[in-house]
Amino acid sequence: MNLSQLYTVLQGQLDQFTEQQTYKYEVPLEGEQGGRVKVGGRGEIMLASNNYLGLANHAAVKEAARRALDEWGFGMSSVRFICGTQPIHLELEKRIAAFVGCEAAILHGSCFAANEAFFAGLLANDFGQTPGFEDVIYSDQYNHASIIDGVRLCRGIAKHAVSRVYRNRDAGHLRTLLEEDRDKGYRIRVIATDGVFSMEGHLAPLPELVALAREFDALLFVDESHASGVIGQTGRGTPEELGVHGSIDVVTGTFGKALGGASGGFIAGRRELIEFLRQKSRPYTFSNTMPPAVVAGSLAAIDLIENDPAIVARLRENTLHFRSGIAGAGFTILEGHHPIVPVMLGEAALAQQMSRELLAEGVYVKGLWYPVVPKGEARLRVQISAAHTSSDIDEAIGGFTRVGNRLGVIQ
Ligand SMILES: *Cc1c(COP(=O)(O)O)cnc(C)c1O
């Protein structure tokens, strides 16, 4: 294939995505992210962002970032072990570790990078000893792409790691796999799961996973990206919600969702592990750290969550309000109590049409369909925020009801 053929092939692919209606369009926003956004100038209700606590444009977060910009500058211009580290980076590591119930933490440019860093940095590493070992990762079927890629990466590096997939949230299936492997002599066993699964809003069965990890001497890895700041009585995530805060070996997460919504990720765990990753994580040692203003904004986000329980409580109330209202209107939703509320529609075309018509009604929500979710389970994924007012929620339910009636989704 010569280069001109390559570009022709790429264009052909793009045309095909458009034809198959899988082309991902980006809606231009005329202002900041918030409970309402400006698309057509009227202030659409945003039901498609991970801005769970409304901190993405919170005055205190913006002010903290502005001050850090003046005090600590715009960028760091290298990685920390070369150009130095700032006290705010160390402070954020300490604060996030305590928040998620771990001893120490290490920052990364994103949670995607953090997940790749964890698997590739720890597993398939001979630790300077005799090779001839094999590690094993037990991965939930619905784990995030960054966990899947992280697992692929460490398999690719040394071929000293194998992975096994267990059915979504099925601790019984996981036990079967662990028992099958009991006498295989694996060196390190890791159980890897999302705390909250982003397509469903379902929670991983952490108490069962903690017990299995102890019984089989495995490391339990939980990605809390959709959970930190979101669930648990005080927003400390899935382990808090399910009564096992402080019992998870490794917690990763993002500062790009509830915790300010800018960017950055972390790995939290035992001090030895974190210190080792500071030496061996490639995304840490070869890629810039979070910029000072984002670090300070993320710190302010944690301050807000810790000092004002009303924010997390408001998210909980709004979620309950929307869940009961939308179910009362006759829609089928996936049960739960996470602010991710999947409204089940079935066919992709219906989800797309409904999303379009809702935007015209002033409600911004996106559809998901195969292959992101199973065939025939196309849905609109609603995400509720503490930034929504009670009347925003009522208005959103009203929009859903009008469009749902028009399209015959509800009677
Ligand atoms: C969003 C998300 C990520 C990626 O986070 P970034 O910081 O944006 O890279 C990783 N894991 C899960 C489970 C996520 O939902």
Short mmCIF file of C-alpha atoms and ligand atoms in Angstrom, two decimals:
data_model
loop_
_atom_site.label_atom_id
_atom_site.label_comp_id
_atom_site.label_asym_id
_atom_site.label_seq_id
_atom_site.Cartn_x
_atom_site.Cartn_y
_atom_site.Cartn_z
CA MET A 1 0.00 0.00 0.00
CA ASN A 2 1.53 3.37 -0.96
CA LEU A 3 0.73 6.48 1.08
CA SER A 4 -1.85 7.78 -1.31
CA GLN A 5 -3.63 4.42 -1.12
CA LEU A 6 -3.42 4.56 2.67
CA TYR A 7 -5.25 7.89 2.82
CA THR A 8 -7.84 6.59 0.38
CA VAL A 9 -8.42 3.57 2.62
CA LEU A 10 -8.76 5.84 5.68
CA GLN A 11 -11.34 8.00 3.89
CA GLY A 12 -13.19 4.85 2.86
CA GLN A 13 -13.34 3.78 6.49
CA LEU A 14 -14.66 7.19 7.56
CA ASP A 15 -17.38 7.01 4.89
CA GLN A 16 -18.28 3.57 6.16
CA PHE A 17 -18.59 4.80 9.77
CA THR A 18 -20.93 7.53 8.56
CA GLU A 19 -23.01 5.04 6.56
CA GLN A 20 -23.25 2.63 9.49
CA GLN A 21 -24.12 5.55 11.76
CA THR A 22 -21.18 4.79 14.06
CA TYR A 23 -19.29 8.01 13.27
CA LYS A 24 -18.71 9.90 16.50
CA TYR A 25 -19.73 13.55 16.18
CA GLU A 26 -18.63 16.18 18.69
CA VAL A 27 -21.18 18.79 19.67
CA PRO A 28 -19.61 22.27 19.91
CA LEU A 29 -20.27 23.90 23.28
CA GLU A 30 -20.43 27.68 23.44
CA GLY A 31 -19.26 27.88 27.03
CA GLU A 32 -18.11 25.94 30.05
CA GLN A 33 -19.17 22.47 31.16
CA GLY A 34 -21.94 22.54 33.75
CA GLY A 35 -25.39 21.36 34.81
CA ARG A 36 -26.55 23.27 31.76
CA VAL A 37 -24.45 23.93 28.67
CA LYS A 38 -24.86 26.22 25.69
CA VAL A 39 -25.39 24.38 22.43
CA GLY A 40 -28.23 26.19 20.70
CA GLY A 41 -27.96 29.22 22.97
CA ARG A 42 -30.80 28.20 25.27
CA GLY A 43 -28.95 26.38 28.07
CA GLU A 44 -29.44 22.66 27.47
CA ILE A 45 -29.58 20.32 30.49
CA MET A 46 -26.35 18.30 30.41
CA LEU A 47 -27.03 14.62 31.07
CA ALA A 48 -23.95 13.23 29.34
CA SER A 49 -20.92 14.36 31.32
CA ASN A 50 -18.94 12.84 34.18
CA ASN A 51 -19.22 16.15 36.03
CA TYR A 52 -21.04 14.31 38.83
CA LEU A 53 -20.45 16.92 41.52
CA GLY A 54 -20.59 20.01 39.33
CA LEU A 55 -16.98 20.89 40.18
CA ALA A 56 -15.84 21.31 36.56
CA ASN A 57 -16.81 24.98 36.73
CA HIS A 58 -17.10 25.46 40.49
CA ALA A 59 -15.95 28.91 41.66
CA ALA A 60 -13.64 27.54 44.39
CA VAL A 61 -11.98 25.09 41.99
CA LYS A 62 -11.43 27.77 39.36
CA GLU A 63 -10.05 30.16 41.98
CA ALA A 64 -7.60 27.55 43.30
CA ALA A 65 -6.40 26.86 39.76
CA ARG A 66 -5.99 30.59 39.04
CA ARG A 67 -3.94 31.11 42.19
CA ALA A 68 -1.74 28.09 41.41
CA LEU A 69 -1.14 29.44 37.92
CA ASP A 70 0.31 32.60 39.46
CA GLU A 71 2.27 30.87 42.20
CA TRP A 72 3.50 27.69 40.47
CA GLY A 73 3.39 28.57 36.80
CA PHE A 74 1.76 27.05 33.76
CA GLY A 75 3.78 23.87 33.29
CA MET A 76 6.47 21.63 34.74
CA SER A 77 8.36 21.10 31.47
CA SER A 78 9.52 17.59 32.25
CA VAL A 79 8.98 14.58 34.44
CA ARG A 80 9.35 14.89 38.19
CA PHE A 81 12.51 12.85 38.76
CA ILE A 82 14.33 15.07 36.29
CA CYS A 83 12.94 18.60 36.65
CA GLY A 84 11.79 18.41 40.25
CA THR A 85 8.52 18.11 42.03
CA GLN A 86 6.27 20.73 43.62
CA PRO A 87 4.77 20.48 47.11
CA ILE A 88 1.26 20.55 45.65
CA HIS A 89 1.92 17.33 43.72
CA LEU A 90 3.08 15.61 46.91
CA GLU A 91 0.09 17.04 48.76
CA LEU A 92 -2.36 15.74 46.13
CA GLU A 93 -0.78 12.27 46.34
CA LYS A 94 -1.18 12.25 50.10
CA ARG A 95 -4.74 13.51 49.99
CA ILE A 96 -6.00 11.15 47.29
CA ALA A 97 -4.38 8.13 48.96
CA ALA A 98 -6.15 8.91 52.24
CA PHE A 99 -9.40 9.61 50.39
CA VAL A 100 -9.51 6.20 48.72
CA GLY A 101 -8.24 4.39 51.82
CA CYS A 102 -4.66 3.55 50.81
CA GLU A 103 -1.21 4.25 52.22
CA ALA A 104 0.34 6.12 49.28
CA ALA A 105 -0.39 7.28 45.75
CA ILE A 106 1.38 8.27 42.54
CA LEU A 107 0.02 10.77 40.01
CA HIS A 108 -0.13 10.13 36.26
CA GLY A 109 -1.23 12.24 33.32
CA SER A 110 -4.51 10.32 33.14
CA CYS A 111 -6.16 7.23 34.59
CA PHE A 112 -5.69 5.58 31.20
CA ALA A 113 -1.95 6.03 31.63
CA ALA A 114 -2.13 4.98 35.30
CA ASN A 115 -3.84 1.70 34.42
CA GLU A 116 -1.32 0.92 31.70
CA ALA A 117 1.45 1.87 34.14
CA PHE A 118 0.24 -0.46 36.86
CA PHE A 119 -0.01 -3.63 34.80
CA ALA A 120 3.01 -3.06 32.61
CA GLY A 121 5.13 -1.74 35.48
CA LEU A 122 4.41 -4.49 38.00
CA LEU A 123 3.60 -7.67 36.13
CA ALA A 124 5.89 -9.59 33.83
CA ASN A 125 8.78 -7.93 35.64
CA ASP A 126 11.46 -10.39 36.80
CA PHE A 127 12.47 -8.11 39.72
CA GLY A 128 16.08 -8.95 38.91
CA GLN A 129 15.57 -12.60 39.76
CA THR A 130 15.49 -15.77 37.71
CA PRO A 131 12.96 -15.66 34.92
CA GLY A 132 10.65 -18.61 34.36
CA PHE A 133 7.70 -17.21 36.30
CA GLU A 134 4.22 -16.51 35.09
CA ASP A 135 1.72 -13.96 36.45
CA VAL A 136 -2.04 -14.13 36.00
CA ILE A 137 -4.69 -11.42 35.79
CA TYR A 138 -8.38 -12.15 36.35
CA SER A 139 -10.26 -9.40 34.56
CA ASP A 140 -13.98 -8.60 34.62
CA GLN A 141 -15.60 -8.96 31.21
CA TYR A 142 -16.82 -5.34 31.22
CA ASN A 143 -13.61 -3.69 32.42
CA HIS A 144 -12.65 -0.33 30.94
CA ALA A 145 -10.54 -0.18 27.75
CA SER A 146 -7.55 1.13 29.72
CA ILE A 147 -7.48 -2.01 31.91
CA ILE A 148 -7.78 -4.22 28.84
CA ASP A 149 -4.93 -2.33 27.15
CA GLY A 150 -2.86 -2.43 30.35
CA VAL A 151 -3.25 -6.20 30.49
CA ARG A 152 -2.38 -6.50 26.79
CA LEU A 153 0.69 -4.38 27.34
CA CYS A 154 2.18 -6.55 30.06
CA ARG A 155 1.39 -9.68 28.09
CA GLY A 156 3.18 -8.12 25.15
CA ILE A 157 6.27 -7.00 27.02
CA ALA A 158 7.61 -10.27 28.37
CA LYS A 159 4.99 -12.95 27.67
CA HIS A 160 5.19 -13.77 31.35
CA ALA A 161 1.61 -12.89 32.14
CA VAL A 162 -1.65 -14.55 31.20
CA SER A 163 -5.12 -13.13 31.55
CA ARG A 164 -8.47 -14.76 32.19
CA VAL A 165 -11.81 -13.02 31.82
CA TYR A 166 -14.64 -13.67 34.28
CA ARG A 167 -18.29 -12.87 33.64
CA ASN A 168 -19.37 -9.39 34.65
CA ARG A 169 -19.61 -9.08 38.46
CA ASP A 170 -19.74 -12.88 38.76
CA ALA A 171 -17.72 -13.74 41.87
CA GLY A 172 -18.78 -17.38 41.51
CA HIS A 173 -17.23 -17.58 38.05
CA LEU A 174 -14.10 -15.84 39.32
CA ARG A 175 -13.84 -18.43 42.12
CA THR A 176 -14.06 -21.23 39.55
CA LEU A 177 -11.16 -19.73 37.58
CA LEU A 178 -9.08 -19.19 40.73
CA GLU A 179 -9.67 -22.81 41.79
CA GLU A 180 -8.77 -24.14 38.35
CA ASP A 181 -5.48 -22.28 38.59
CA ARG A 182 -4.71 -23.13 42.21
CA ASP A 183 -1.85 -25.54 41.42
CA LYS A 184 -0.47 -23.77 38.38
CA GLY A 185 2.27 -22.03 40.33
CA TYR A 186 1.56 -18.51 39.15
CA ARG A 187 3.82 -15.94 40.79
CA ILE A 188 1.50 -12.94 41.16
CA ARG A 189 -2.28 -13.16 40.94
CA VAL A 190 -4.25 -9.96 40.26
CA ILE A 191 -8.02 -9.56 40.31
CA ALA A 192 -8.90 -6.47 38.27
CA THR A 193 -12.26 -4.73 38.17
CA ASP A 194 -13.95 -1.39 37.64
CA GLY A 195 -15.58 -0.23 40.89
CA VAL A 196 -18.53 1.05 38.83
CA PHE A 197 -19.18 -0.14 35.28
CA SER A 198 -19.74 2.87 33.09
CA MET A 199 -22.29 1.45 30.66
CA GLU A 200 -24.62 0.12 33.38
CA GLY A 201 -23.85 2.02 36.58
CA HIS A 202 -23.55 -1.38 38.27
CA LEU A 203 -21.15 -1.88 41.19
CA ALA A 204 -18.51 -4.60 41.40
CA PRO A 205 -19.21 -7.10 44.22
CA LEU A 206 -16.26 -5.83 46.24
CA PRO A 207 -16.89 -7.66 49.55
CA GLU A 208 -16.86 -10.99 47.67
CA LEU A 209 -13.79 -9.95 45.69
CA VAL A 210 -11.94 -8.89 48.85
CA ALA A 211 -12.68 -12.32 50.38
CA LEU A 212 -11.54 -14.16 47.23
CA ALA A 213 -8.38 -12.05 47.03
CA ARG A 214 -7.53 -12.99 50.63
CA GLU A 215 -8.35 -16.66 50.16
CA PHE A 216 -6.24 -16.99 47.00
CA ASP A 217 -3.52 -14.55 48.02
CA ALA A 218 -4.29 -12.26 45.06
CA LEU A 219 -3.85 -8.51 44.66
CA LEU A 220 -7.23 -6.76 44.26
CA PHE A 221 -7.14 -3.88 41.76
CA VAL A 222 -10.17 -1.56 41.56
CA ASP A 223 -10.56 1.32 39.08
CA GLU A 224 -12.69 3.93 40.82
CA SER A 225 -13.01 6.43 37.95
CA HIS A 226 -16.83 6.51 38.04
CA ALA A 227 -16.97 6.12 41.82
CA SER A 228 -14.52 8.45 43.59
CA GLY A 229 -16.53 11.45 44.74
CA VAL A 230 -19.68 9.83 43.40
CA ILE A 231 -20.88 7.02 45.66
CA GLY A 232 -20.40 6.05 49.29
CA GLN A 233 -21.87 8.08 52.13
CA THR A 234 -19.03 10.63 51.95
CA GLY A 235 -18.11 10.12 48.30
CA ARG A 236 -15.19 7.80 48.94
CA GLY A 237 -16.36 5.39 46.30
CA THR A 238 -17.41 1.80 45.83
CA PRO A 239 -15.44 0.41 48.79
CA GLU A 240 -17.17 2.90 51.10
CA GLU A 241 -20.58 2.17 49.56
CA LEU A 242 -20.08 -1.59 50.10
CA GLY A 243 -18.35 -1.43 53.49
CA VAL A 244 -14.80 -2.39 52.49
CA HIS A 245 -13.05 1.00 52.44
CA GLY A 246 -9.39 0.43 53.35
CA SER A 247 -9.44 -3.22 52.21
CA ILE A 248 -8.52 -2.75 48.54
CA ASP A 249 -4.88 -3.43 47.59
CA VAL A 250 -4.72 -1.10 44.60
CA VAL A 251 -7.11 1.72 43.72
CA THR A 252 -6.81 3.73 40.52
CA GLY A 253 -8.93 6.65 39.44
CA THR A 254 -9.17 9.89 37.52
CA PHE A 255 -9.26 13.59 38.33
CA GLY A 256 -11.11 14.01 35.03
CA LYS A 257 -14.57 13.07 36.28
CA ALA A 258 -16.14 13.92 39.66
CA LEU A 259 -12.89 15.19 41.22
CA GLY A 260 -12.79 18.46 39.30
CA GLY A 261 -13.17 17.08 35.79
CA ALA A 262 -9.91 18.46 34.35
CA SER A 263 -7.41 15.64 33.91
CA GLY A 264 -4.93 13.41 35.64
CA GLY A 265 -5.01 9.98 37.20
CA PHE A 266 -3.61 8.12 40.16
CA ILE A 267 -2.59 4.72 41.45
CA ALA A 268 -2.96 4.20 45.21
CA GLY A 269 -1.75 1.28 47.30
CA ARG A 270 0.95 0.12 49.67
CA ARG A 271 4.02 2.39 50.03
CA GLU A 272 6.41 -0.22 48.56
CA LEU A 273 4.27 -0.62 45.44
CA ILE A 274 3.94 3.12 44.87
CA GLU A 275 7.63 3.73 45.40
CA PHE A 276 8.44 0.90 42.99
CA LEU A 277 6.12 2.38 40.35
CA ARG A 278 7.85 5.75 40.75
CA GLN A 279 10.95 3.91 39.51
CA LYS A 280 9.34 1.64 36.95
CA SER A 281 6.14 3.18 35.56
CA ARG A 282 6.92 4.19 32.01
CA PRO A 283 4.07 6.73 31.74
CA TYR A 284 5.44 8.29 34.97
CA THR A 285 9.10 8.36 34.01
CA PHE A 286 8.61 9.27 30.33
CA SER A 287 5.56 11.53 30.31
CA ASN A 288 4.81 14.90 31.94
CA THR A 289 3.00 15.08 35.22
CA MET A 290 -0.21 17.02 35.87
CA PRO A 291 0.16 20.82 35.43
CA PRO A 292 0.14 22.89 38.68
CA ALA A 293 -3.22 24.57 38.07
CA VAL A 294 -4.88 21.19 37.53
CA VAL A 295 -3.23 19.80 40.67
CA ALA A 296 -4.46 22.75 42.74
CA GLY A 297 -7.95 22.55 41.25
CA SER A 298 -8.09 18.82 42.03
CA LEU A 299 -6.98 19.53 45.61
CA ALA A 300 -9.75 22.11 45.90
CA ALA A 301 -12.20 19.50 44.63
CA ILE A 302 -11.15 17.07 47.37
CA ASP A 303 -11.43 19.90 49.95
CA LEU A 304 -14.99 20.60 48.82
CA ILE A 305 -16.02 16.95 49.01
CA GLU A 306 -14.44 16.47 52.44
CA ASN A 307 -15.72 19.71 53.95
CA ASP A 308 -19.20 19.92 52.45
CA PRO A 309 -21.13 16.64 52.59
CA ALA A 310 -24.11 18.47 51.07
CA ILE A 311 -22.57 18.20 47.58
CA VAL A 312 -22.49 14.39 47.54
CA ALA A 313 -25.89 14.34 49.27
CA ARG A 314 -27.35 16.56 46.52
CA LEU A 315 -26.04 14.17 43.86
CA ARG A 316 -27.75 11.32 45.72
CA GLU A 317 -31.05 13.23 45.94
CA ASN A 318 -30.95 14.25 42.28
CA THR A 319 -30.22 10.66 41.26
CA LEU A 320 -33.15 9.34 43.29
CA HIS A 321 -35.40 12.07 41.87
CA PHE A 322 -34.49 11.24 38.28
CA ARG A 323 -34.60 7.46 38.73
CA SER A 324 -38.07 7.46 40.28
CA GLY A 325 -39.41 10.08 37.83
CA ILE A 326 -38.18 8.39 34.68
CA ALA A 327 -39.36 4.93 35.82
CA GLY A 328 -42.72 6.48 36.81
CA ALA A 329 -43.02 7.91 33.28
CA GLY A 330 -42.89 4.35 31.97
CA PHE A 331 -39.28 4.03 30.80
CA THR A 332 -37.24 0.89 31.41
CA ILE A 333 -34.04 1.66 33.30
CA LEU A 334 -31.33 -0.50 34.77
CA GLU A 335 -31.98 -0.62 38.50
CA GLY A 336 -29.43 0.73 40.91
CA HIS A 337 -28.60 3.93 42.72
CA HIS A 338 -25.62 5.24 40.75
CA PRO A 339 -26.08 8.56 38.88
CA ILE A 340 -25.43 6.64 35.66
CA VAL A 341 -29.00 5.80 34.63
CA PRO A 342 -29.26 3.73 31.44
CA VAL A 343 -32.63 4.22 29.73
CA MET A 344 -33.06 1.03 27.70
CA LEU A 345 -34.38 1.37 24.14
CA GLY A 346 -33.24 -1.70 22.20
CA GLU A 347 -32.32 -0.56 18.71
CA ALA A 348 -29.45 1.78 17.86
CA ALA A 349 -31.52 3.83 15.40
CA LEU A 350 -34.12 4.55 18.09
CA ALA A 351 -31.44 5.62 20.57
CA GLN A 352 -29.94 7.96 17.99
CA GLN A 353 -33.27 9.48 17.03
CA MET A 354 -34.29 9.94 20.63
CA SER A 355 -30.97 11.59 21.47
CA ARG A 356 -31.42 14.02 18.54
CA GLU A 357 -35.00 14.89 19.44
CA LEU A 358 -34.14 15.35 23.11
CA LEU A 359 -31.43 17.85 22.19
CA ALA A 360 -34.06 19.81 20.26
CA GLU A 361 -36.10 19.77 23.50
CA GLY A 362 -33.14 21.17 25.42
CA VAL A 363 -31.91 17.87 26.93
CA TYR A 364 -28.36 16.80 26.07
CA VAL A 365 -27.98 13.00 26.33
CA LYS A 366 -26.06 10.45 24.30
CA GLY A 367 -26.91 6.98 23.03
CA LEU A 368 -24.80 3.85 23.31
CA TRP A 369 -25.17 0.82 21.07
CA TYR A 370 -23.36 -2.27 19.83
CA PRO A 371 -20.43 -2.93 20.05
CA VAL A 372 -20.12 -0.72 23.15
CA VAL A 373 -23.09 -2.59 24.70
CA PRO A 374 -24.59 -5.98 23.69
CA LYS A 375 -26.69 -6.17 20.49
CA GLY A 376 -30.32 -5.17 20.99
CA GLU A 377 -29.50 -3.30 24.21
CA ALA A 378 -29.04 0.18 22.79
CA ARG A 379 -29.70 2.81 25.40
CA LEU A 380 -29.48 6.45 26.35
CA ARG A 381 -27.00 6.82 29.18
CA VAL A 382 -28.15 9.56 31.52
CA GLN A 383 -25.65 10.92 34.02
CA ILE A 384 -27.02 12.99 36.85
CA SER A 385 -25.03 15.77 38.51
CA ALA A 386 -25.13 17.69 41.77
CA ALA A 387 -25.08 20.75 39.49
CA HIS A 388 -28.65 20.02 38.39
CA THR A 389 -31.47 21.77 40.18
CA SER A 390 -34.64 19.97 41.07
CA SER A 391 -36.43 21.78 38.25
CA ASP A 392 -33.68 20.77 35.78
CA ILE A 393 -34.47 17.16 36.65
CA ASP A 394 -38.22 17.68 36.23
CA GLU A 395 -37.63 19.42 32.92
CA ALA A 396 -35.42 16.53 31.73
CA ILE A 397 -38.09 13.98 32.70
CA GLY A 398 -40.66 16.14 30.86
CA GLY A 399 -38.49 16.14 27.72
CA PHE A 400 -38.05 12.36 27.91
CA THR A 401 -41.80 11.91 28.33
CA ARG A 402 -42.70 14.08 25.32
CA VAL A 403 -40.12 12.48 23.01
CA GLY A 404 -40.82 8.99 24.36
CA ASN A 405 -44.55 9.40 23.64
CA ARG A 406 -43.89 10.75 20.17
CA LEU A 407 -41.61 7.83 19.29
CA GLY A 408 -43.87 5.22 20.88
CA VAL A 409 -41.31 4.23 23.52
CA ILE A 410 -43.87 4.83 26.27
CA GLN A 411 -47.66 5.07 26.19
C1 LIG B 1 -12.81 7.43 32.34
C2 LIG B 1 -12.15 6.20 32.77
C3 LIG B 1 -10.76 6.04 32.64
C4 LIG B 1 -9.90 7.05 31.94
O1 LIG B 1 -9.70 8.17 32.74
P1 LIG B 1 -8.81 9.37 32.14
O2 LIG B 1 -8.22 10.02 33.33
O3 LIG B 1 -9.74 10.23 31.37
O4 LIG B 1 -7.76 8.73 31.28
C5 LIG B 1 -10.19 4.89 33.14
N1 LIG B 1 -10.93 3.93 33.74
C6 LIG B 1 -12.27 4.04 33.86
C7 LIG B 1 -13.05 2.95 34.52
C8 LIG B 1 -12.91 5.17 33.37
O5 LIG B 1 -14.24 5.28 33.48
#
